[in-house]
Amino acid sequence: MEMEQEDLDQSLELYGGQMNIVFDSEKTISMVQGNGTLKGTYQMMEER
C-alpha cells in the first residue's frame, strides 16, 4: 500500500491516532483501531 503523508495523517486522525495493521492473507490487509476497521489489499514490491 502506498499513501502520501497527508492521507496517512488524516486516516490516523479519524482513527484516534494509532492503527494496527493486520495482514489477513496473501493479499488482504486490515487496519484496525478502536473506532473501526479499514479493509484493503496490498502487493509486495521490490525495493529499488
mmCIF file of N, CA, C and O in Angstrom:
data_model
loop_
_atom_site.group_PDB
_atom_site.id
_atom_site.type_symbol
_atom_site.label_atom_id
_atom_site.label_comp_id
_atom_site.label_asym_id
_atom_site.label_seq_id
_atom_site.Cartn_x
_atom_site.Cartn_y
_atom_site.Cartn_z
ATOM 1 N N MET A 1 0.847 -1.166 0.000
ATOM 2 C CA MET A 1 0.000 0.000 0.000
ATOM 3 C C MET A 1 0.896 1.233 0.000
ATOM 4 O O MET A 1 1.897 1.273 0.685
ATOM 5 N N GLU A 2 0.497 2.202 -0.771
ATOM 6 C CA GLU A 2 1.256 3.429 -0.836
ATOM 7 C C GLU A 2 0.333 4.585 -0.489
ATOM 8 O O GLU A 2 -0.752 4.706 -1.042
ATOM 9 N N MET A 3 0.737 5.380 0.488
ATOM 10 C CA MET A 3 -0.062 6.527 0.904
ATOM 11 C C MET A 3 0.848 7.735 0.998
ATOM 12 O O MET A 3 1.996 7.619 1.403
ATOM 13 N N GLU A 4 0.304 8.880 0.650
ATOM 14 C CA GLU A 4 1.021 10.130 0.875
ATOM 15 C C GLU A 4 0.912 10.466 2.361
ATOM 16 O O GLU A 4 -0.033 10.059 3.040
ATOM 17 N N GLN A 5 1.848 11.228 2.891
ATOM 18 C CA GLN A 5 1.857 11.560 4.316
ATOM 19 C C GLN A 5 0.562 12.237 4.745
ATOM 20 O O GLN A 5 0.017 11.936 5.806
ATOM 21 N N GLU A 6 0.030 13.135 3.919
ATOM 22 C CA GLU A 6 -1.209 13.836 4.263
ATOM 23 C C GLU A 6 -2.375 12.851 4.427
ATOM 24 O O GLU A 6 -3.178 12.979 5.348
ATOM 25 N N ASP A 7 -2.460 11.848 3.528
ATOM 26 C CA ASP A 7 -3.513 10.830 3.628
ATOM 27 C C ASP A 7 -3.349 10.002 4.898
ATOM 28 O O ASP A 7 -4.325 9.698 5.590
ATOM 29 N N LEU A 8 -2.121 9.646 5.210
ATOM 30 C CA LEU A 8 -1.845 8.882 6.422
ATOM 31 C C LEU A 8 -2.234 9.679 7.660
ATOM 32 O O LEU A 8 -2.890 9.160 8.565
ATOM 33 N N ASP A 9 -1.862 10.954 7.695
ATOM 34 C CA ASP A 9 -2.200 11.806 8.838
ATOM 35 C C ASP A 9 -3.714 11.912 9.032
ATOM 36 O O ASP A 9 -4.211 11.829 10.151
ATOM 37 N N GLN A 10 -4.469 12.082 7.927
ATOM 38 C CA GLN A 10 -5.929 12.153 8.010
ATOM 39 C C GLN A 10 -6.513 10.845 8.534
ATOM 40 O O GLN A 10 -7.412 10.858 9.364
ATOM 41 N N SER A 11 -6.007 9.725 8.044
ATOM 42 C CA SER A 11 -6.502 8.423 8.491
ATOM 43 C C SER A 11 -6.245 8.221 9.971
ATOM 44 O O SER A 11 -7.112 7.764 10.713
ATOM 45 N N LEU A 12 -5.051 8.576 10.421
ATOM 46 C CA LEU A 12 -4.725 8.423 11.836
ATOM 47 C C LEU A 12 -5.607 9.317 12.701
ATOM 48 O O LEU A 12 -6.051 8.911 13.776
ATOM 49 N N GLU A 13 -5.883 10.520 12.234
ATOM 50 C CA GLU A 13 -6.743 11.430 12.988
ATOM 51 C C GLU A 13 -8.151 10.850 13.123
ATOM 52 O O GLU A 13 -8.754 10.887 14.192
ATOM 53 N N LEU A 14 -8.677 10.287 12.043
ATOM 54 C CA LEU A 14 -10.014 9.686 12.077
ATOM 55 C C LEU A 14 -10.081 8.489 13.023
ATOM 56 O O LEU A 14 -11.121 8.231 13.622
ATOM 57 N N TYR A 15 -8.984 7.775 13.158
ATOM 58 C CA TYR A 15 -8.987 6.551 13.957
ATOM 59 C C TYR A 15 -8.238 6.698 15.275
ATOM 60 O O TYR A 15 -7.688 5.748 15.803
ATOM 61 N N GLY A 16 -8.205 7.890 15.826
ATOM 62 C CA GLY A 16 -7.688 8.090 17.172
ATOM 63 C C GLY A 16 -6.182 8.154 17.297
ATOM 64 O O GLY A 16 -5.654 8.049 18.393
ATOM 65 N N GLY A 17 -5.451 8.288 16.205
ATOM 66 C CA GLY A 17 -4.011 8.478 16.282
ATOM 67 C C GLY A 17 -3.171 7.227 16.214
ATOM 68 O O GLY A 17 -1.951 7.301 16.184
ATOM 69 N N GLN A 18 -3.775 6.056 16.173
ATOM 70 C CA GLN A 18 -2.999 4.819 16.129
ATOM 71 C C GLN A 18 -3.769 3.768 15.355
ATOM 72 O O GLN A 18 -4.976 3.642 15.485
ATOM 73 N N MET A 19 -3.049 3.020 14.538
ATOM 74 C CA MET A 19 -3.654 1.913 13.801
ATOM 75 C C MET A 19 -2.771 0.696 13.917
ATOM 76 O O MET A 19 -1.549 0.816 13.934
ATOM 77 N N ASN A 20 -3.384 -0.460 13.988
ATOM 78 C CA ASN A 20 -2.668 -1.730 13.911
ATOM 79 C C ASN A 20 -2.922 -2.309 12.534
ATOM 80 O O ASN A 20 -4.061 -2.345 12.071
ATOM 81 N N ILE A 21 -1.877 -2.747 11.882
ATOM 82 C CA ILE A 21 -2.014 -3.321 10.545
ATOM 83 C C ILE A 21 -1.922 -4.836 10.661
ATOM 84 O O ILE A 21 -0.970 -5.368 11.222
ATOM 85 N N VAL A 22 -2.959 -5.507 10.139
ATOM 86 C CA VAL A 22 -3.038 -6.965 10.196
ATOM 87 C C VAL A 22 -3.039 -7.499 8.770
ATOM 88 O O VAL A 22 -3.914 -7.149 7.975
ATOM 89 N N PHE A 23 -2.063 -8.322 8.434
ATOM 90 C CA PHE A 23 -2.022 -8.963 7.128
ATOM 91 C C PHE A 23 -2.886 -10.211 7.215
ATOM 92 O O PHE A 23 -2.497 -11.222 7.770
ATOM 93 N N ASP A 24 -4.128 -10.116 6.679
ATOM 94 C CA ASP A 24 -5.114 -11.186 6.817
ATOM 95 C C ASP A 24 -4.785 -12.406 5.975
ATOM 96 O O ASP A 24 -5.043 -13.530 6.380
ATOM 97 N N SER A 25 -4.289 -12.192 4.785
ATOM 98 C CA SER A 25 -3.950 -13.302 3.890
ATOM 99 C C SER A 25 -2.866 -12.814 2.943
ATOM 100 O O SER A 25 -2.272 -11.763 3.161
ATOM 101 N N GLU A 26 -2.676 -13.540 1.873
ATOM 102 C CA GLU A 26 -1.608 -13.181 0.947
ATOM 103 C C GLU A 26 -1.781 -11.797 0.330
ATOM 104 O O GLU A 26 -0.813 -11.136 0.006
ATOM 105 N N LYS A 27 -3.041 -11.336 0.173
ATOM 106 C CA LYS A 27 -3.248 -10.050 -0.496
ATOM 107 C C LYS A 27 -4.219 -9.119 0.213
ATOM 108 O O LYS A 27 -4.514 -8.051 -0.297
ATOM 109 N N THR A 28 -4.742 -9.483 1.374
ATOM 110 C CA THR A 28 -5.676 -8.596 2.064
ATOM 111 C C THR A 28 -5.087 -8.117 3.383
ATOM 112 O O THR A 28 -4.286 -8.787 4.012
ATOM 113 N N ILE A 29 -5.519 -6.939 3.766
ATOM 114 C CA ILE A 29 -4.978 -6.283 4.959
ATOM 115 C C ILE A 29 -6.123 -5.597 5.702
ATOM 116 O O ILE A 29 -7.086 -5.155 5.086
ATOM 117 N N SER A 30 -6.036 -5.547 7.022
ATOM 118 C CA SER A 30 -6.979 -4.786 7.839
ATOM 119 C C SER A 30 -6.185 -3.780 8.651
ATOM 120 O O SER A 30 -5.153 -4.117 9.224
ATOM 121 N N MET A 31 -6.667 -2.542 8.678
ATOM 122 C CA MET A 31 -6.087 -1.516 9.537
ATOM 123 C C MET A 31 -7.086 -1.315 10.667
ATOM 124 O O MET A 31 -8.197 -0.845 10.442
ATOM 125 N N VAL A 32 -6.699 -1.725 11.877
ATOM 126 C CA VAL A 32 -7.633 -1.841 12.986
ATOM 127 C C VAL A 32 -7.318 -0.810 14.064
ATOM 128 O O VAL A 32 -6.168 -0.621 14.442
ATOM 129 N N GLN A 33 -8.376 -0.164 14.559
ATOM 130 C CA GLN A 33 -8.270 0.751 15.684
ATOM 131 C C GLN A 33 -9.589 0.687 16.416
ATOM 132 O O GLN A 33 -10.586 0.223 15.863
ATOM 133 N N GLY A 34 -9.620 1.130 17.640
ATOM 134 C CA GLY A 34 -10.822 1.044 18.453
ATOM 135 C C GLY A 34 -12.064 1.637 17.827
ATOM 136 O O GLY A 34 -13.170 1.194 18.085
ATOM 137 N N ASN A 35 -11.921 2.638 16.951
ATOM 138 C CA ASN A 35 -13.074 3.268 16.322
ATOM 139 C C ASN A 35 -13.521 2.583 15.043
ATOM 140 O O ASN A 35 -14.497 2.984 14.441
ATOM 141 N N GLY A 36 -12.806 1.559 14.586
ATOM 142 C CA GLY A 36 -13.222 0.880 13.365
ATOM 143 C C GLY A 36 -12.104 0.115 12.700
ATOM 144 O O GLY A 36 -10.971 0.083 13.166
ATOM 145 N N THR A 37 -12.458 -0.508 11.587
ATOM 146 C CA THR A 37 -11.520 -1.289 10.795
ATOM 147 C C THR A 37 -11.648 -0.897 9.335
ATOM 148 O O THR A 37 -12.750 -0.818 8.805
ATOM 149 N N LEU A 38 -10.519 -0.653 8.699
ATOM 150 C CA LEU A 38 -10.481 -0.400 7.265
ATOM 151 C C LEU A 38 -9.904 -1.639 6.596
ATOM 152 O O LEU A 38 -8.874 -2.153 7.022
ATOM 153 N N LYS A 39 -10.556 -2.135 5.555
ATOM 154 C CA LYS A 39 -10.077 -3.294 4.812
ATOM 155 C C LYS A 39 -9.446 -2.823 3.518
ATOM 156 O O LYS A 39 -9.871 -1.833 2.928
ATOM 157 N N GLY A 40 -8.458 -3.544 3.047
ATOM 158 C CA GLY A 40 -7.826 -3.199 1.786
ATOM 159 C C GLY A 40 -7.021 -4.361 1.247
ATOM 160 O O GLY A 40 -7.080 -5.476 1.762
ATOM 161 N N THR A 41 -6.275 -4.094 0.209
ATOM 162 C CA THR A 41 -5.393 -5.089 -0.389
ATOM 163 C C THR A 41 -3.987 -4.520 -0.443
ATOM 164 O O THR A 41 -3.778 -3.322 -0.305
ATOM 165 N N TYR A 42 -3.027 -5.385 -0.664
ATOM 166 C CA TYR A 42 -1.646 -4.949 -0.793
ATOM 167 C C TYR A 42 -0.924 -5.862 -1.761
ATOM 168 O O TYR A 42 -1.408 -6.938 -2.097
ATOM 169 N N GLN A 43 0.209 -5.405 -2.223
ATOM 170 C CA GLN A 43 1.074 -6.235 -3.032
ATOM 171 C C GLN A 43 2.510 -5.970 -2.617
ATOM 172 O O GLN A 43 2.863 -4.857 -2.245
ATOM 173 N N MET A 44 3.321 -6.993 -2.660
ATOM 174 C CA MET A 44 4.726 -6.846 -2.340
ATOM 175 C C MET A 44 5.417 -6.198 -3.531
ATOM 176 O O MET A 44 5.152 -6.526 -4.673
ATOM 177 N N MET A 45 6.285 -5.250 -3.237
ATOM 178 C CA MET A 45 7.027 -4.563 -4.292
ATOM 179 C C MET A 45 8.521 -4.693 -4.029
ATOM 180 O O MET A 45 8.939 -4.647 -2.874
ATOM 181 N N GLU A 46 9.251 -4.847 -5.088
ATOM 182 C CA GLU A 46 10.697 -4.951 -4.962
ATOM 183 C C GLU A 46 11.283 -3.577 -4.713
ATOM 184 O O GLU A 46 10.942 -2.610 -5.397
ATOM 185 N N GLU A 47 12.140 -3.470 -3.684
ATOM 186 C CA GLU A 47 12.797 -2.195 -3.408
ATOM 187 C C GLU A 47 13.834 -1.906 -4.464
ATOM 188 O O GLU A 47 14.501 -2.796 -4.951
ATOM 189 N N ARG A 48 13.959 -0.656 -4.781
ATOM 190 C CA ARG A 48 14.964 -0.263 -5.791
ATOM 191 C C ARG A 48 16.063 0.510 -5.166
ATOM 192 O O ARG A 48 15.972 1.204 -4.278
#
